Amino acid sequence: SSVSSDAIIRSRDKLRSFQHLSKAGVDMPKTVFTNYSRDVEKVIAQVGGTPVVIKLLEGTQGIGVVLAESKIAAESVLEAFNGLEARALIQEYIAEAKGADLRALIVDEQVVGAMKRQGKEGEFRSNLHRGGTYKQCKLSEEEIRIALKAARELKLSICGVDLLQSNMGPLIMEINSTPGLEGIEGASKKNIAQSIITYVERNKR
């Protein structure tokens, strides 16, 4: 079936997406919703201690994503976000990923393209908009399995699934229901736009 508006809204709202995927048993970094909490120490402890990644729920392209290396830094960031009445998540920092992630582009329950994104030196965010680079990569069977499971659980026929390579295996970092094709067509050497057009035409009503 085609992508529903509910599915897109659910994937755009990071909190609901993480709640849904966690309930479905999809592996992710430890994640806690701050809910304007002033008990920063408790929230940090729930994800295993500092450093932590703090993410605005409404952020995109790496905007509103901050690495807090200490409790004091985390407190400062959360105070700023709370002051703006901005909702945020605190997430376990996967240091072994070394500023890199994998993006799987999924169309109709198939991975039609993949790339590895690497943040520039000194940057933990891999987004191309933040100066990251990309290259072709071949996903492992486990990476493909978890990416497809995440897309299926969120009922997204077309999406970009971002994964981190951790010591515990692949972890879902984020799912984008309206993924850009910048980088991934060049990296995968595939006409992904055509795959999307073909799928949409086949399923239009």
mmCIF file of C-alpha atoms in Angstrom:
data_model
loop_
_atom_site.group_PDB
_atom_site.id
_atom_site.type_symbol
_atom_site.label_atom_id
_atom_site.label_comp_id
_atom_site.label_asym_id
_atom_site.label_seq_id
_atom_site.Cartn_x
_atom_site.Cartn_y
_atom_site.Cartn_z
ATOM 1 C CA SER A 1 0.000 0.000 0.000
ATOM 2 C CA SER A 2 1.074 3.603 -0.489
ATOM 3 C CA VAL A 3 2.581 5.674 2.319
ATOM 4 C CA SER A 4 -0.120 6.988 4.669
ATOM 5 C CA SER A 5 -0.070 10.488 6.142
ATOM 6 C CA ASP A 6 -0.184 8.922 9.630
ATOM 7 C CA ALA A 7 2.983 6.966 8.870
ATOM 8 C CA ILE A 8 4.790 10.096 7.686
ATOM 9 C CA ILE A 9 3.730 12.061 10.778
ATOM 10 C CA ARG A 10 4.826 9.181 13.021
ATOM 11 C CA SER A 11 8.279 8.999 11.432
ATOM 12 C CA ARG A 12 8.751 12.785 11.509
ATOM 13 C CA ASP A 13 7.997 12.822 15.216
ATOM 14 C CA LYS A 14 11.127 11.186 16.623
ATOM 15 C CA LEU A 15 9.522 10.451 19.981
ATOM 16 C CA ARG A 16 6.618 8.469 18.550
ATOM 17 C CA SER A 17 8.926 6.694 16.113
ATOM 18 C CA PHE A 18 11.313 5.609 18.860
ATOM 19 C CA GLN A 19 8.434 4.517 21.102
ATOM 20 C CA HIS A 20 6.904 2.472 18.292
ATOM 21 C CA LEU A 21 10.203 0.855 17.284
ATOM 22 C CA SER A 22 11.185 0.139 20.895
ATOM 23 C CA LYS A 23 7.860 -1.591 21.499
ATOM 24 C CA ALA A 24 8.474 -3.681 18.368
ATOM 25 C CA GLY A 25 11.894 -4.778 19.655
ATOM 26 C CA VAL A 26 13.960 -2.905 17.065
ATOM 27 C CA ASP A 27 17.525 -2.322 18.281
ATOM 28 C CA MET A 28 18.346 1.365 18.899
ATOM 29 C CA PRO A 29 20.670 3.430 21.073
ATOM 30 C CA LYS A 30 19.225 3.927 24.577
ATOM 31 C CA THR A 31 16.874 6.896 24.302
ATOM 32 C CA VAL A 32 14.968 8.966 26.891
ATOM 33 C CA PHE A 33 12.449 11.750 26.381
ATOM 34 C CA THR A 34 13.443 14.648 28.637
ATOM 35 C CA ASN A 35 9.935 16.137 28.985
ATOM 36 C CA TYR A 36 11.469 19.441 30.190
ATOM 37 C CA SER A 37 13.055 17.516 33.089
ATOM 38 C CA ARG A 38 15.354 19.429 35.435
ATOM 39 C CA ASP A 39 16.705 16.167 36.868
ATOM 40 C CA VAL A 40 19.432 15.925 34.247
ATOM 41 C CA GLU A 41 21.554 13.505 36.264
ATOM 42 C CA LYS A 42 18.756 10.923 36.357
ATOM 43 C CA VAL A 43 18.044 11.256 32.638
ATOM 44 C CA ILE A 44 21.730 10.875 31.759
ATOM 45 C CA ALA A 45 22.021 7.791 33.985
ATOM 46 C CA GLN A 46 19.120 6.171 32.097
ATOM 47 C CA VAL A 47 21.125 6.176 28.861
ATOM 48 C CA GLY A 48 24.352 5.011 30.497
ATOM 49 C CA GLY A 49 26.101 8.264 31.364
ATOM 50 C CA THR A 50 27.928 10.941 29.417
ATOM 51 C CA PRO A 51 28.744 11.682 26.698
ATOM 52 C CA VAL A 52 25.183 11.862 25.398
ATOM 53 C CA VAL A 53 23.528 13.077 22.222
ATOM 54 C CA ILE A 54 20.696 15.573 22.693
ATOM 55 C CA LYS A 55 18.248 15.868 19.804
ATOM 56 C CA LEU A 56 15.413 18.284 19.157
ATOM 57 C CA LEU A 57 12.364 16.270 18.167
ATOM 58 C CA GLU A 58 11.660 18.665 15.314
ATOM 59 C CA GLY A 59 15.261 18.873 14.065
ATOM 60 C CA THR A 60 16.375 17.806 10.574
ATOM 61 C CA GLN A 61 19.643 17.582 8.626
ATOM 62 C CA GLY A 62 21.657 17.540 11.849
ATOM 63 C CA ILE A 63 20.191 20.828 13.095
ATOM 64 C CA GLY A 64 19.310 20.657 16.799
ATOM 65 C CA VAL A 65 21.614 17.680 17.444
ATOM 66 C CA VAL A 66 24.257 18.282 20.104
ATOM 67 C CA LEU A 67 26.948 16.088 21.647
ATOM 68 C CA ALA A 68 27.213 16.846 25.374
ATOM 69 C CA GLU A 69 30.422 15.374 26.741
ATOM 70 C CA SER A 70 29.736 16.153 30.407
ATOM 71 C CA LYS A 71 26.843 16.551 32.832
ATOM 72 C CA ILE A 72 27.448 20.311 32.936
ATOM 73 C CA ALA A 73 27.314 20.547 29.127
ATOM 74 C CA ALA A 74 24.124 18.468 29.039
ATOM 75 C CA GLU A 75 22.531 20.709 31.676
ATOM 76 C CA SER A 76 23.393 23.824 29.657
ATOM 77 C CA VAL A 77 21.942 22.429 26.442
ATOM 78 C CA LEU A 78 18.764 21.197 28.117
ATOM 79 C CA GLU A 79 18.291 24.512 29.923
ATOM 80 C CA ALA A 80 18.518 26.300 26.567
ATOM 81 C CA PHE A 81 16.074 23.903 24.904
ATOM 82 C CA ASN A 82 13.704 24.073 27.885
ATOM 83 C CA GLY A 83 13.822 27.852 27.769
ATOM 84 C CA LEU A 84 12.720 27.710 24.150
ATOM 85 C CA GLU A 85 10.026 25.153 25.064
ATOM 86 C CA ALA A 86 11.629 22.799 22.581
ATOM 87 C CA ARG A 87 11.045 19.075 23.061
ATOM 88 C CA ALA A 88 14.198 16.974 23.121
ATOM 89 C CA LEU A 89 15.508 13.429 23.436
ATOM 90 C CA ILE A 90 18.674 12.289 25.171
ATOM 91 C CA GLN A 91 20.368 9.383 23.459
ATOM 92 C CA GLU A 92 23.276 7.095 24.198
ATOM 93 C CA TYR A 93 26.412 8.148 22.292
ATOM 94 C CA ILE A 94 27.820 5.335 20.152
ATOM 95 C CA ALA A 95 31.499 6.296 20.197
ATOM 96 C CA GLU A 96 32.669 3.323 18.146
ATOM 97 C CA ALA A 97 30.664 4.574 15.139
ATOM 98 C CA LYS A 98 33.350 7.306 14.884
ATOM 99 C CA GLY A 99 31.083 9.916 13.332
ATOM 100 C CA ALA A 100 29.827 7.588 10.595
ATOM 101 C CA ASP A 101 26.477 6.043 9.806
ATOM 102 C CA LEU A 102 24.808 3.989 7.104
ATOM 103 C CA ARG A 103 21.797 5.127 5.097
ATOM 104 C CA ALA A 104 19.553 2.498 3.496
ATOM 105 C CA LEU A 105 17.007 3.772 0.978
ATOM 106 C CA ILE A 106 13.963 1.524 1.039
ATOM 107 C CA VAL A 107 11.257 1.292 -1.613
ATOM 108 C CA ASP A 108 8.492 -1.300 -1.342
ATOM 109 C CA GLU A 109 10.282 -3.490 1.243
ATOM 110 C CA GLN A 110 13.532 -3.556 -0.706
ATOM 111 C CA VAL A 111 16.818 -1.760 -0.118
ATOM 112 C CA VAL A 112 17.332 -0.003 -3.460
ATOM 113 C CA GLY A 113 20.468 1.892 -2.452
ATOM 114 C CA ALA A 114 22.900 2.333 0.415
ATOM 115 C CA MET A 115 25.767 4.594 1.400
ATOM 116 C CA LYS A 116 28.139 5.192 4.271
ATOM 117 C CA ARG A 117 28.252 8.791 5.508
ATOM 118 C CA GLN A 118 31.243 10.100 7.411
ATOM 119 C CA GLY A 119 31.278 13.310 9.431
ATOM 120 C CA LYS A 120 34.123 15.719 8.759
ATOM 121 C CA GLU A 121 37.051 15.669 11.196
ATOM 122 C CA GLY A 122 35.950 16.652 14.691
ATOM 123 C CA GLU A 123 32.247 16.362 13.762
ATOM 124 C CA PHE A 124 30.112 13.540 15.164
ATOM 125 C CA ARG A 125 27.194 14.327 12.827
ATOM 126 C CA SER A 126 27.489 12.630 9.444
ATOM 127 C CA ASN A 127 24.887 14.729 7.597
ATOM 128 C CA LEU A 128 26.012 15.894 4.154
ATOM 129 C CA HIS A 129 24.558 19.319 5.021
ATOM 130 C CA ARG A 130 27.078 19.489 7.877
ATOM 131 C CA GLY A 131 30.049 18.844 5.601
ATOM 132 C CA GLY A 132 29.985 15.037 5.748
ATOM 133 C CA THR A 133 31.154 12.843 2.882
ATOM 134 C CA TYR A 134 29.656 9.675 1.456
ATOM 135 C CA LYS A 135 30.739 6.532 -0.329
ATOM 136 C CA GLN A 136 29.232 3.316 -1.613
ATOM 137 C CA CYS A 137 28.778 0.509 0.879
ATOM 138 C CA LYS A 138 27.395 -2.996 0.956
ATOM 139 C CA LEU A 139 25.053 -3.638 3.861
ATOM 140 C CA SER A 140 25.332 -6.845 5.854
ATOM 141 C CA GLU A 141 22.379 -9.198 6.054
ATOM 142 C CA GLU A 142 21.741 -8.047 9.633
ATOM 143 C CA GLU A 143 21.807 -4.380 8.601
ATOM 144 C CA ILE A 144 19.329 -5.065 5.800
ATOM 145 C CA ARG A 145 17.101 -7.058 8.142
ATOM 146 C CA ILE A 146 16.881 -4.375 10.816
ATOM 147 C CA ALA A 147 16.391 -1.572 8.256
ATOM 148 C CA LEU A 148 13.505 -3.424 6.590
ATOM 149 C CA LYS A 149 11.971 -4.287 9.968
ATOM 150 C CA ALA A 150 12.045 -0.637 11.061
ATOM 151 C CA ALA A 151 10.405 0.546 7.830
ATOM 152 C CA ARG A 152 7.788 -2.197 8.110
ATOM 153 C CA GLU A 153 6.977 -1.354 11.736
ATOM 154 C CA LEU A 154 6.436 2.317 10.836
ATOM 155 C CA LYS A 155 4.412 1.286 7.749
ATOM 156 C CA LEU A 156 6.630 3.287 5.416
ATOM 157 C CA SER A 157 6.876 2.054 1.832
ATOM 158 C CA ILE A 158 9.471 4.691 0.917
ATOM 159 C CA CYS A 159 12.009 5.915 3.479
ATOM 160 C CA GLY A 160 15.619 6.405 4.419
ATOM 161 C CA VAL A 161 16.793 4.357 7.387
ATOM 162 C CA ASP A 162 19.940 5.535 9.191
ATOM 163 C CA LEU A 163 21.944 2.953 11.117
ATOM 164 C CA LEU A 164 24.940 3.063 13.437
ATOM 165 C CA GLN A 165 27.531 0.290 13.517
ATOM 166 C CA SER A 166 28.002 -0.481 17.201
ATOM 167 C CA ASN A 167 29.748 -3.120 19.287
ATOM 168 C CA MET A 168 26.251 -4.560 19.874
ATOM 169 C CA GLY A 169 25.497 -4.815 16.158
ATOM 170 C CA PRO A 170 23.562 -2.416 13.911
ATOM 171 C CA LEU A 171 21.339 0.132 15.678
ATOM 172 C CA ILE A 172 18.579 2.259 14.166
ATOM 173 C CA MET A 173 19.477 5.915 14.580
ATOM 174 C CA GLU A 174 16.633 7.545 12.675
ATOM 175 C CA ILE A 175 14.076 7.059 9.919
ATOM 176 C CA ASN A 176 13.293 9.717 7.336
ATOM 177 C CA SER A 177 9.937 9.407 5.596
ATOM 178 C CA THR A 178 10.850 12.048 3.002
ATOM 179 C CA PRO A 179 14.495 11.207 2.252
ATOM 180 C CA GLY A 180 16.553 13.313 -0.119
ATOM 181 C CA LEU A 181 18.493 11.500 -2.827
ATOM 182 C CA GLU A 182 21.601 13.670 -2.467
ATOM 183 C CA GLY A 183 24.588 11.387 -2.335
ATOM 184 C CA ILE A 184 22.842 8.052 -2.338
ATOM 185 C CA GLU A 185 22.275 7.833 -6.090
ATOM 186 C CA GLY A 186 25.925 8.636 -6.735
ATOM 187 C CA ALA A 187 27.130 6.249 -4.044
ATOM 188 C CA SER A 188 24.898 3.345 -5.062
ATOM 189 C CA LYS A 189 25.241 3.979 -8.831
ATOM 190 C CA LYS A 190 21.498 3.352 -9.127
ATOM 191 C CA ASN A 191 18.583 5.401 -10.462
ATOM 192 C CA ILE A 192 16.688 5.484 -7.185
ATOM 193 C CA ALA A 193 14.377 8.263 -8.340
ATOM 194 C CA GLN A 194 13.125 5.948 -11.079
ATOM 195 C CA SER A 195 12.514 3.173 -8.543
ATOM 196 C CA ILE A 196 10.375 5.574 -6.499
ATOM 197 C CA ILE A 197 8.478 6.820 -9.572
ATOM 198 C CA THR A 198 7.809 3.258 -10.710
ATOM 199 C CA TYR A 199 6.522 2.296 -7.264
ATOM 200 C CA VAL A 200 4.257 5.359 -6.993
ATOM 201 C CA GLU A 201 2.832 4.837 -10.494
ATOM 202 C CA ARG A 202 2.173 1.171 -9.766
ATOM 203 C CA ASN A 203 0.308 2.005 -6.560
ATOM 204 C CA LYS A 204 -1.509 5.197 -7.451
ATOM 205 C CA ARG A 205 -5.266 5.074 -7.257
#
